Amino acid sequence: MNIIKSAFGEHAKLFTMINDNGVQLAVTDFGARIVHLNVPINNERRELILGFDSAEEYIAKDHYIGATIGRVAGRIANGSFQLNQTNYQVVKNENDNTLHGGPDSFEMAYWQSETDISDNKVSTSFTHTSPNQNNGFPGNLTVKVTYTLDNDNVWQVSYEANSDAMTLFNPTNHVYFNLTGHPAKSVADHMLSIDADHFAPLDDQNLTTGEQRDVSQTAFDFRKAKKVNEALISVDPQNQLVGGLDHPFLLNQATDSDIPQARLVSPDQKVAINMRTTAPSVVVFTANFGDDYQLPMRQEYLINHGGITLETQVAPGAEKYPAFGNIVLPANEVYQATTRFDIDI
Ligand code: G6D
């Protein structure tokens, strides 16, 4: 087990965690972000996630890729909500709405870092305090994100937070998988399963409506593994609206912890990711950037549908639709959440 520290552009640092099987998980203090998940497969190495080579490139090209997202992941309609009988207006950064905590949020901060190496696991923790009224959110909020990699090829993301005033808190991580190793190849032929009987439909501003729709007989039914492509070519107006998937799947109660809540398998079946989370939903976004999209990545271009996210969180809109789950963090209470990904190689 080892952690190699290096520079990641002008101001940021990179921490490459390596386990005894040669799995590498690299994270940076810029945005408490995941940069590499690199695994050995048949004497070759394969990169399983999208990323760039420096903090500056993320700033210039796409600052959400791999980042910790908050204070509130997803969209807050009109940037307004009520908390404790008080109306709050937060800064809007996508038309009339607030996306991913508003402008320059967690993904743009340089976090405090700390590393730990023990016999069977390595971890890197990042801590950041978002000051009271940051983008309009109440409370001085301190967040700690810990990435752990162990010798069973389990990679875990855990969150701990507390605030000195009641606030909203609903973080996630925005890593995009492409298990072919090539962002220039669509994720269409990945097999995906999600243990969710319901998903949350969106309106024309990508806002949830509060509806929890049955997945039966829709392209959203991933209860049995099927190709991601079925959602990309679906004529369901919900798929057409966003050009694929950009929807919260409301996870069924975990009845058997041996069964992952989501599983993604590479087209050649040489690698799979099994996801388990304490969060009640997962937002699946199939990088619907449009047919002509070409973003220069590490060695090649990222294309439309060149990645897929598994953003574990309470479904966006929970400030308005409490049936999605609770995102109110009372003053001086500890918030905790964990998502683990088992890498099958
Ligand atoms: C999230 O759901 C959203 C997308 O709509 C957005 O485009 C992306 O983040 C940047 O996954």
mmCIF file of C-alpha atoms and ligand atoms in Angstrom:
data_model
loop_
_atom_site.group_PDB
_atom_site.id
_atom_site.type_symbol
_atom_site.label_atom_id
_atom_site.label_comp_id
_atom_site.label_asym_id
_atom_site.label_seq_id
_atom_site.Cartn_x
_atom_site.Cartn_y
_atom_site.Cartn_z
ATOM 1 C CA MET A 1 0.000 0.000 0.000
ATOM 2 C CA ASN A 2 1.351 3.366 -0.874
ATOM 3 C CA ILE A 3 0.450 7.001 -1.509
ATOM 4 C CA ILE A 4 2.507 9.044 -3.952
ATOM 5 C CA LYS A 5 2.201 12.817 -3.702
ATOM 6 C CA SER A 6 2.842 15.049 -6.701
ATOM 7 C CA ALA A 7 1.994 18.462 -8.087
ATOM 8 C CA PHE A 8 -1.237 18.837 -10.013
ATOM 9 C CA GLY A 9 -0.747 22.091 -11.856
ATOM 10 C CA GLU A 10 0.343 25.319 -10.245
ATOM 11 C CA HIS A 11 -1.412 25.198 -6.863
ATOM 12 C CA ALA A 12 -3.005 21.777 -6.517
ATOM 13 C CA LYS A 13 -1.680 18.442 -5.248
ATOM 14 C CA LEU A 14 -2.330 14.922 -6.467
ATOM 15 C CA PHE A 15 -2.426 11.895 -4.145
ATOM 16 C CA THR A 16 -2.074 8.554 -5.916
ATOM 17 C CA MET A 17 -3.182 5.699 -3.677
ATOM 18 C CA ILE A 18 -1.944 2.263 -4.744
ATOM 19 C CA ASN A 19 -3.015 -1.077 -3.285
ATOM 20 C CA ASP A 20 -1.139 -4.388 -3.299
ATOM 21 C CA ASN A 21 -2.992 -5.498 -6.460
ATOM 22 C CA GLY A 22 -1.787 -2.494 -8.441
ATOM 23 C CA VAL A 23 -5.117 -0.632 -8.392
ATOM 24 C CA GLN A 24 -4.497 3.119 -8.405
ATOM 25 C CA LEU A 25 -6.961 5.733 -7.153
ATOM 26 C CA ALA A 26 -5.718 9.311 -7.560
ATOM 27 C CA VAL A 27 -7.434 12.286 -5.949
ATOM 28 C CA THR A 28 -6.656 16.002 -5.810
ATOM 29 C CA ASP A 29 -7.231 18.676 -3.203
ATOM 30 C CA PHE A 30 -8.691 20.858 -5.974
ATOM 31 C CA GLY A 31 -12.396 20.165 -5.587
ATOM 32 C CA ALA A 32 -11.708 17.055 -3.437
ATOM 33 C CA ARG A 33 -11.824 15.331 -6.790
ATOM 34 C CA ILE A 34 -11.187 11.853 -8.182
ATOM 35 C CA VAL A 35 -8.721 12.058 -11.069
ATOM 36 C CA HIS A 36 -7.743 8.455 -11.892
ATOM 37 C CA LEU A 37 -9.054 5.000 -11.237
ATOM 38 C CA ASN A 38 -6.534 2.860 -13.013
ATOM 39 C CA VAL A 39 -6.538 -0.945 -12.846
ATOM 40 C CA PRO A 40 -4.437 -3.837 -14.180
ATOM 41 C CA ILE A 41 -6.294 -6.090 -16.647
ATOM 42 C CA ASN A 42 -4.444 -8.955 -18.376
ATOM 43 C CA ASN A 43 -0.994 -7.344 -18.116
ATOM 44 C CA GLU A 44 -2.322 -4.037 -19.375
ATOM 45 C CA ARG A 45 -3.581 -1.004 -17.518
ATOM 46 C CA ARG A 46 -7.017 0.497 -17.997
ATOM 47 C CA GLU A 47 -8.267 3.926 -16.910
ATOM 48 C CA LEU A 48 -11.877 3.635 -15.758
ATOM 49 C CA ILE A 49 -12.846 7.291 -15.239
ATOM 50 C CA LEU A 50 -12.675 10.627 -17.049
ATOM 51 C CA GLY A 51 -10.205 13.288 -15.999
ATOM 52 C CA PHE A 52 -7.529 15.818 -16.871
ATOM 53 C CA ASP A 53 -3.860 16.297 -15.932
ATOM 54 C CA SER A 54 -3.977 19.545 -13.920
ATOM 55 C CA ALA A 55 -6.318 21.750 -11.874
ATOM 56 C CA GLU A 56 -6.046 24.421 -14.576
ATOM 57 C CA GLU A 57 -7.442 22.038 -17.193
ATOM 58 C CA TYR A 58 -10.493 21.320 -15.045
ATOM 59 C CA ILE A 59 -11.055 25.062 -14.634
ATOM 60 C CA ALA A 60 -10.761 25.637 -18.378
ATOM 61 C CA LYS A 61 -12.749 22.623 -19.603
ATOM 62 C CA ASP A 62 -15.205 21.135 -17.085
ATOM 63 C CA HIS A 63 -14.941 21.790 -13.372
ATOM 64 C CA TYR A 64 -17.533 19.174 -12.317
ATOM 65 C CA ILE A 65 -15.732 16.082 -13.638
ATOM 66 C CA GLY A 66 -14.806 13.848 -10.684
ATOM 67 C CA ALA A 67 -15.468 16.610 -8.137
ATOM 68 C CA THR A 68 -17.164 16.688 -4.767
ATOM 69 C CA ILE A 69 -20.441 18.522 -5.307
ATOM 70 C CA GLY A 70 -22.219 20.701 -2.749
ATOM 71 C CA ARG A 71 -23.610 22.203 -0.742
ATOM 72 C CA VAL A 72 -26.665 20.835 -2.569
ATOM 73 C CA ALA A 73 -26.150 18.532 -5.542
ATOM 74 C CA GLY A 74 -28.566 18.945 -8.445
ATOM 75 C CA ARG A 75 -30.931 21.851 -9.035
ATOM 76 C CA ILE A 76 -32.767 24.086 -6.574
ATOM 77 C CA ALA A 77 -35.707 25.625 -8.463
ATOM 78 C CA ASN A 78 -35.440 29.433 -8.597
ATOM 79 C CA GLY A 79 -32.606 29.152 -6.084
ATOM 80 C CA SER A 80 -35.138 29.496 -3.312
ATOM 81 C CA PHE A 81 -36.183 27.378 -0.361
ATOM 82 C CA GLN A 82 -37.639 27.664 3.100
ATOM 83 C CA LEU A 83 -35.894 26.544 6.231
ATOM 84 C CA ASN A 84 -37.252 27.026 9.730
ATOM 85 C CA GLN A 85 -39.964 29.433 8.422
ATOM 86 C CA THR A 86 -37.312 31.639 6.793
ATOM 87 C CA ASN A 87 -37.069 32.141 3.025
ATOM 88 C CA TYR A 88 -33.613 31.817 1.515
ATOM 89 C CA GLN A 89 -32.461 32.944 -1.913
ATOM 90 C CA VAL A 90 -29.228 31.376 -3.130
ATOM 91 C CA VAL A 91 -27.153 32.398 -6.151
ATOM 92 C CA LYS A 92 -28.451 31.088 -9.484
ATOM 93 C CA ASN A 93 -25.963 29.714 -11.993
ATOM 94 C CA GLU A 94 -28.106 27.867 -14.548
ATOM 95 C CA ASN A 95 -30.887 29.995 -16.024
ATOM 96 C CA ASP A 96 -33.317 30.602 -13.177
ATOM 97 C CA ASN A 97 -32.018 27.786 -10.986
ATOM 98 C CA THR A 98 -29.103 26.900 -8.735
ATOM 99 C CA LEU A 99 -27.034 23.934 -9.944
ATOM 100 C CA HIS A 100 -24.631 22.009 -7.693
ATOM 101 C CA GLY A 101 -24.484 24.609 -4.903
ATOM 102 C CA GLY A 102 -24.191 27.633 -7.214
ATOM 103 C CA PRO A 103 -21.111 29.168 -8.836
ATOM 104 C CA ASP A 104 -17.619 28.333 -7.552
ATOM 105 C CA SER A 105 -18.702 25.840 -4.938
ATOM 106 C CA PHE A 106 -16.963 22.770 -3.512
ATOM 107 C CA GLU A 107 -15.601 21.789 -6.942
ATOM 108 C CA MET A 108 -13.546 24.996 -7.192
ATOM 109 C CA ALA A 109 -12.132 25.051 -3.634
ATOM 110 C CA TYR A 110 -8.672 23.927 -2.587
ATOM 111 C CA TRP A 111 -9.317 21.567 0.320
ATOM 112 C CA GLN A 112 -7.040 20.746 3.300
ATOM 113 C CA SER A 113 -5.544 17.306 2.832
ATOM 114 C CA GLU A 114 -4.476 14.471 5.116
ATOM 115 C CA THR A 115 -3.279 10.960 4.243
ATOM 116 C CA ASP A 116 -3.189 7.678 6.125
ATOM 117 C CA ILE A 117 -1.525 4.362 5.294
ATOM 118 C CA SER A 118 -2.176 1.139 7.157
ATOM 119 C CA ASP A 119 -1.626 -2.569 6.432
ATOM 120 C CA ASN A 120 -4.687 -3.125 4.320
ATOM 121 C CA LYS A 121 -5.904 0.291 3.253
ATOM 122 C CA VAL A 122 -4.838 3.771 2.267
ATOM 123 C CA SER A 123 -6.895 6.915 2.565
ATOM 124 C CA THR A 124 -6.814 10.587 1.665
ATOM 125 C CA SER A 125 -9.135 13.028 3.427
ATOM 126 C CA PHE A 126 -10.060 16.527 2.338
ATOM 127 C CA THR A 127 -11.598 19.157 4.605
ATOM 128 C CA HIS A 128 -13.217 22.423 3.598
ATOM 129 C CA THR A 129 -15.246 25.069 5.413
ATOM 130 C CA SER A 130 -17.891 26.863 3.400
ATOM 131 C CA PRO A 131 -18.510 30.127 5.263
ATOM 132 C CA ASN A 132 -21.926 31.329 6.430
ATOM 133 C CA GLN A 133 -23.823 32.934 3.505
ATOM 134 C CA ASN A 134 -21.573 31.342 0.895
ATOM 135 C CA ASN A 135 -23.699 31.613 -2.273
ATOM 136 C CA GLY A 136 -26.507 32.548 0.167
ATOM 137 C CA PHE A 137 -26.584 29.294 2.183
ATOM 138 C CA PRO A 138 -26.805 29.686 5.979
ATOM 139 C CA GLY A 139 -24.247 28.306 8.452
ATOM 140 C CA ASN A 140 -20.514 27.848 8.571
ATOM 141 C CA LEU A 141 -20.396 24.333 7.131
ATOM 142 C CA THR A 142 -17.333 22.128 7.572
ATOM 143 C CA VAL A 143 -17.135 19.101 5.293
ATOM 144 C CA LYS A 144 -14.689 16.198 5.336
ATOM 145 C CA VAL A 145 -14.529 13.813 2.383
ATOM 146 C CA THR A 146 -12.459 10.640 2.789
ATOM 147 C CA TYR A 147 -11.403 8.408 -0.098
ATOM 148 C CA THR A 148 -10.242 4.945 0.915
ATOM 149 C CA LEU A 149 -8.776 2.143 -1.184
ATOM 150 C CA ASP A 150 -8.202 -1.310 0.296
ATOM 151 C CA ASN A 151 -6.634 -4.600 -0.737
ATOM 152 C CA ASP A 152 -10.047 -6.084 -1.610
ATOM 153 C CA ASN A 153 -10.227 -3.498 -4.435
ATOM 154 C CA VAL A 154 -12.923 -1.569 -2.615
ATOM 155 C CA TRP A 155 -12.905 2.151 -3.071
ATOM 156 C CA GLN A 156 -15.015 4.119 -0.615
ATOM 157 C CA VAL A 157 -16.127 7.752 -0.461
ATOM 158 C CA SER A 158 -17.371 8.935 2.906
ATOM 159 C CA TYR A 159 -18.698 12.317 3.956
ATOM 160 C CA GLU A 160 -18.827 13.905 7.383
ATOM 161 C CA ALA A 161 -20.102 17.420 7.978
ATOM 162 C CA ASN A 162 -21.484 19.798 10.526
ATOM 163 C CA SER A 163 -22.783 23.348 10.520
ATOM 164 C CA ASP A 164 -23.184 25.987 13.245
ATOM 165 C CA ALA A 165 -26.662 26.906 11.944
ATOM 166 C CA MET A 166 -29.472 24.894 10.398
ATOM 167 C CA THR A 167 -28.791 24.495 6.678
ATOM 168 C CA LEU A 168 -29.366 22.320 3.618
ATOM 169 C CA PHE A 169 -26.752 19.709 2.787
ATOM 170 C CA ASN A 170 -26.855 17.091 0.029
ATOM 171 C CA PRO A 171 -23.401 16.316 -1.366
ATOM 172 C CA THR A 172 -22.368 13.885 -4.050
ATOM 173 C CA ASN A 173 -19.411 12.982 -6.211
ATOM 174 C CA HIS A 174 -19.424 13.640 -9.940
ATOM 175 C CA VAL A 175 -17.097 10.957 -11.275
ATOM 176 C CA TYR A 176 -17.797 9.728 -14.830
ATOM 177 C CA PHE A 177 -17.050 6.089 -15.587
ATOM 178 C CA ASN A 178 -16.088 4.737 -18.966
ATOM 179 C CA LEU A 179 -15.008 1.150 -18.402
ATOM 180 C CA THR A 180 -13.688 0.732 -21.945
ATOM 181 C CA GLY A 181 -10.842 3.068 -21.004
ATOM 182 C CA HIS A 182 -11.777 5.350 -23.899
ATOM 183 C CA PRO A 183 -13.815 8.555 -23.483
ATOM 184 C CA ALA A 184 -14.003 8.633 -27.288
ATOM 185 C CA LYS A 185 -16.217 5.525 -27.118
ATOM 186 C CA SER A 186 -19.826 5.849 -26.020
ATOM 187 C CA VAL A 187 -20.886 4.016 -22.860
ATOM 188 C CA ALA A 188 -23.859 2.609 -24.828
ATOM 189 C CA ASP A 189 -22.635 -0.998 -24.652
ATOM 190 C CA HIS A 190 -21.998 -1.039 -20.899
ATOM 191 C CA MET A 191 -24.426 -3.281 -19.002
ATOM 192 C CA LEU A 192 -26.140 -1.449 -16.144
ATOM 193 C CA SER A 193 -28.365 -2.662 -13.345
ATOM 194 C CA ILE A 194 -30.000 -0.486 -10.688
ATOM 195 C CA ASP A 195 -32.101 -1.759 -7.810
ATOM 196 C CA ALA A 196 -34.831 0.881 -8.190
ATOM 197 C CA ASP A 197 -38.572 0.384 -8.753
ATOM 198 C CA HIS A 198 -39.075 4.137 -9.245
ATOM 199 C CA PHE A 199 -37.334 7.089 -10.848
ATOM 200 C CA ALA A 200 -37.992 10.831 -10.630
ATOM 201 C CA PRO A 201 -39.165 12.409 -13.916
ATOM 202 C CA LEU A 202 -37.922 15.888 -14.902
ATOM 203 C CA ASP A 203 -39.588 18.975 -16.357
ATOM 204 C CA ASP A 204 -38.207 21.042 -19.240
ATOM 205 C CA GLN A 205 -35.741 22.805 -16.916
ATOM 206 C CA ASN A 206 -34.377 19.455 -15.678
ATOM 207 C CA LEU A 207 -36.129 19.974 -12.344
ATOM 208 C CA THR A 208 -37.754 17.063 -10.536
ATOM 209 C CA THR A 209 -41.524 17.409 -10.129
ATOM 210 C CA GLY A 210 -42.002 15.374 -6.954
ATOM 211 C CA GLU A 211 -43.387 12.454 -8.950
ATOM 212 C CA GLN A 212 -41.985 9.007 -8.251
ATOM 213 C CA ARG A 213 -42.714 7.034 -11.400
ATOM 214 C CA ASP A 214 -42.806 3.253 -11.676
ATOM 215 C CA VAL A 215 -39.988 2.039 -13.955
ATOM 216 C CA SER A 216 -42.029 -0.960 -15.209
ATOM 217 C CA GLN A 217 -42.311 -1.037 -19.004
ATOM 218 C CA THR A 218 -40.049 1.993 -19.408
ATOM 219 C CA ALA A 219 -36.442 2.439 -20.504
ATOM 220 C CA PHE A 220 -35.767 3.270 -16.835
ATOM 221 C CA ASP A 221 -36.225 -0.339 -15.794
ATOM 222 C CA PHE A 222 -32.682 -1.478 -14.968
ATOM 223 C CA ARG A 223 -33.778 -4.002 -12.338
ATOM 224 C CA LYS A 224 -32.390 -6.665 -14.660
ATOM 225 C CA ALA A 225 -29.074 -5.743 -16.276
ATOM 226 C CA LYS A 226 -29.392 -4.273 -19.760
ATOM 227 C CA LYS A 227 -27.382 -2.077 -22.102
ATOM 228 C CA VAL A 228 -27.240 1.645 -21.303
ATOM 229 C CA ASN A 229 -28.050 2.089 -24.987
ATOM 230 C CA GLU A 230 -31.691 1.181 -24.361
ATOM 231 C CA ALA A 231 -32.087 4.491 -22.527
ATOM 232 C CA LEU A 232 -30.091 6.395 -25.170
ATOM 233 C CA ILE A 233 -32.287 5.282 -28.078
ATOM 234 C CA SER A 234 -35.561 5.240 -26.131
ATOM 235 C CA VAL A 235 -38.508 7.250 -27.481
ATOM 236 C CA ASP A 236 -39.820 7.840 -23.941
ATOM 237 C CA PRO A 237 -40.286 11.647 -23.693
ATOM 238 C CA GLN A 238 -38.239 11.569 -20.462
ATOM 239 C CA ASN A 239 -35.223 10.177 -22.340
ATOM 240 C CA GLN A 240 -35.787 12.439 -25.326
ATOM 241 C CA LEU A 241 -35.940 15.484 -23.053
ATOM 242 C CA VAL A 242 -32.340 15.089 -21.874
ATOM 243 C CA GLY A 243 -30.899 12.940 -24.697
ATOM 244 C CA GLY A 244 -30.398 9.876 -22.501
ATOM 245 C CA LEU A 245 -30.388 9.659 -18.716
ATOM 246 C CA ASP A 246 -30.051 12.546 -16.266
ATOM 247 C CA HIS A 247 -32.459 11.208 -13.675
ATOM 248 C CA PRO A 248 -32.599 10.221 -10.018
ATOM 249 C CA PHE A 249 -33.293 6.522 -9.458
ATOM 250 C CA LEU A 250 -34.994 6.020 -6.100
ATOM 251 C CA LEU A 251 -33.197 3.045 -4.612
ATOM 252 C CA ASN A 252 -35.210 0.225 -3.089
ATOM 253 C CA GLN A 253 -34.574 -0.522 0.546
ATOM 254 C CA ALA A 254 -31.463 -2.694 0.678
ATOM 255 C CA THR A 255 -32.820 -6.068 1.734
ATOM 256 C CA ASP A 256 -29.611 -7.990 1.252
ATOM 257 C CA SER A 257 -26.325 -6.204 1.542
ATOM 258 C CA ASP A 258 -24.715 -8.820 -0.721
ATOM 259 C CA ILE A 259 -26.621 -7.397 -3.666
ATOM 260 C CA PRO A 260 -25.169 -4.143 -4.990
ATOM 261 C CA GLN A 261 -27.620 -1.293 -5.586
ATOM 262 C CA ALA A 262 -26.051 -0.581 -8.955
ATOM 263 C CA ARG A 263 -23.644 -2.479 -11.161
ATOM 264 C CA LEU A 264 -21.868 -1.320 -14.306
ATOM 265 C CA VAL A 265 -20.062 -3.835 -16.529
ATOM 266 C CA SER A 266 -17.632 -3.076 -19.368
ATOM 267 C CA PRO A 267 -18.612 -4.249 -22.880
ATOM 268 C CA ASP A 268 -15.747 -6.807 -22.867
ATOM 269 C CA GLN A 269 -16.878 -7.950 -19.387
ATOM 270 C CA LYS A 270 -13.328 -7.633 -18.066
ATOM 271 C CA VAL A 271 -14.225 -5.081 -15.391
ATOM 272 C CA ALA A 272 -17.290 -4.191 -13.343
ATOM 273 C CA ILE A 273 -18.124 -1.632 -10.660
ATOM 274 C CA ASN A 274 -20.558 -2.570 -7.879
ATOM 275 C CA MET A 275 -22.061 0.350 -5.975
ATOM 276 C CA ARG A 276 -23.521 0.325 -2.463
ATOM 277 C CA THR A 277 -24.588 3.501 -0.695
ATOM 278 C CA THR A 278 -26.265 4.858 2.417
ATOM 279 C CA ALA A 279 -27.978 7.471 0.190
ATOM 280 C CA PRO A 280 -31.594 6.917 -0.912
ATOM 281 C CA SER A 281 -31.019 7.650 -4.592
ATOM 282 C CA VAL A 282 -28.522 7.706 -7.425
ATOM 283 C CA VAL A 283 -28.583 10.276 -10.224
ATOM 284 C CA VAL A 284 -27.449 8.637 -13.444
ATOM 285 C CA PHE A 285 -26.155 11.101 -16.031
ATOM 286 C CA THR A 286 -25.018 9.715 -19.403
ATOM 287 C CA ALA A 287 -22.937 12.788 -20.359
ATOM 288 C CA ASN A 288 -25.580 14.033 -22.795
ATOM 289 C CA PHE A 289 -23.432 16.766 -24.305
ATOM 290 C CA GLY A 290 -24.791 16.600 -27.867
ATOM 291 C CA ASP A 291 -23.825 14.895 -31.114
ATOM 292 C CA ASP A 292 -21.007 17.273 -32.093
ATOM 293 C CA TYR A 293 -19.368 17.357 -28.671
ATOM 294 C CA GLN A 294 -15.587 16.823 -28.616
ATOM 295 C CA LEU A 295 -13.691 17.801 -25.485
ATOM 296 C CA PRO A 296 -9.929 17.137 -25.465
ATOM 297 C CA MET A 297 -9.171 14.761 -22.572
ATOM 298 C CA ARG A 298 -5.937 13.034 -21.562
ATOM 299 C CA GLN A 299 -5.171 11.154 -24.756
ATOM 300 C CA GLU A 300 -8.307 11.561 -26.792
ATOM 301 C CA TYR A 301 -11.584 13.439 -27.127
ATOM 302 C CA LEU A 302 -14.590 12.988 -24.898
ATOM 303 C CA ILE A 303 -17.691 12.493 -27.026
ATOM 304 C CA ASN A 304 -21.426 12.623 -26.366
ATOM 305 C CA HIS A 305 -22.299 9.735 -23.996
ATOM 306 C CA GLY A 306 -18.563 9.172 -23.386
ATOM 307 C CA GLY A 307 -19.143 8.724 -19.639
ATOM 308 C CA ILE A 308 -21.750 7.770 -17.070
ATOM 309 C CA THR A 309 -22.120 9.030 -13.504
ATOM 310 C CA LEU A 310 -23.521 7.293 -10.438
ATOM 311 C CA GLU A 311 -24.189 10.331 -8.229
ATOM 312 C CA THR A 312 -25.374 8.994 -4.879
ATOM 313 C CA GLN A 313 -27.395 11.545 -2.935
ATOM 314 C CA VAL A 314 -30.928 12.419 -1.856
ATOM 315 C CA ALA A 315 -32.856 13.088 -5.096
ATOM 316 C CA PRO A 316 -32.655 16.758 -6.170
ATOM 317 C CA GLY A 317 -35.716 18.791 -5.201
ATOM 318 C CA ALA A 318 -35.862 17.305 -1.678
ATOM 319 C CA GLU A 319 -36.066 20.837 -0.197
ATOM 320 C CA LYS A 320 -39.516 20.984 -1.866
ATOM 321 C CA TYR A 321 -40.452 17.301 -1.908
ATOM 322 C CA PRO A 322 -39.561 15.793 1.492
ATOM 323 C CA ALA A 323 -40.730 12.346 0.324
ATOM 324 C CA PHE A 324 -37.388 12.152 -1.545
ATOM 325 C CA GLY A 325 -35.568 12.255 1.807
ATOM 326 C CA ASN A 326 -34.216 14.745 4.303
ATOM 327 C CA ILE A 327 -31.502 17.232 3.335
ATOM 328 C CA VAL A 328 -31.908 19.549 6.334
ATOM 329 C CA LEU A 329 -28.813 19.532 8.526
ATOM 330 C CA PRO A 330 -29.669 20.914 11.981
ATOM 331 C CA ALA A 331 -27.102 23.080 13.797
ATOM 332 C CA ASN A 332 -24.245 21.168 15.406
ATOM 333 C CA GLU A 333 -25.427 17.753 14.252
ATOM 334 C CA VAL A 334 -23.080 15.372 12.483
ATOM 335 C CA TYR A 335 -23.912 14.447 8.877
ATOM 336 C CA GLN A 336 -22.573 11.109 7.626
ATOM 337 C CA ALA A 337 -22.906 9.243 4.343
ATOM 338 C CA THR A 338 -20.885 6.561 2.580
ATOM 339 C CA THR A 339 -20.747 5.089 -0.897
ATOM 340 C CA ARG A 340 -18.558 2.121 -1.729
ATOM 341 C CA PHE A 341 -17.565 0.812 -5.105
ATOM 342 C CA ASP A 342 -16.212 -2.726 -5.396
ATOM 343 C CA ILE A 343 -14.031 -3.079 -8.444
ATOM 344 C CA ASP A 344 -14.312 -6.524 -10.072
ATOM 345 C CA ILE A 345 -11.250 -7.217 -12.197
HETATM 346 C C1 G6D B 1 -25.414 16.739 -13.213
HETATM 347 O O1 G6D B 1 -27.750 16.290 -13.459
HETATM 348 C C2 G6D B 1 -26.707 17.202 -13.754
HETATM 349 C C3 G6D B 1 -26.580 17.470 -15.207
HETATM 350 O O2 G6D B 1 -27.801 17.942 -15.711
HETATM 351 C C4 G6D B 1 -25.489 18.482 -15.410
HETATM 352 O O3 G6D B 1 -25.383 18.835 -16.737
HETATM 353 C C5 G6D B 1 -24.196 17.929 -14.897
HETATM 354 O O4 G6D B 1 -24.344 17.585 -13.566
HETATM 355 C C6 G6D B 1 -23.053 18.898 -15.022
HETATM 356 O O5 G6D B 1 -25.198 15.423 -13.357
#
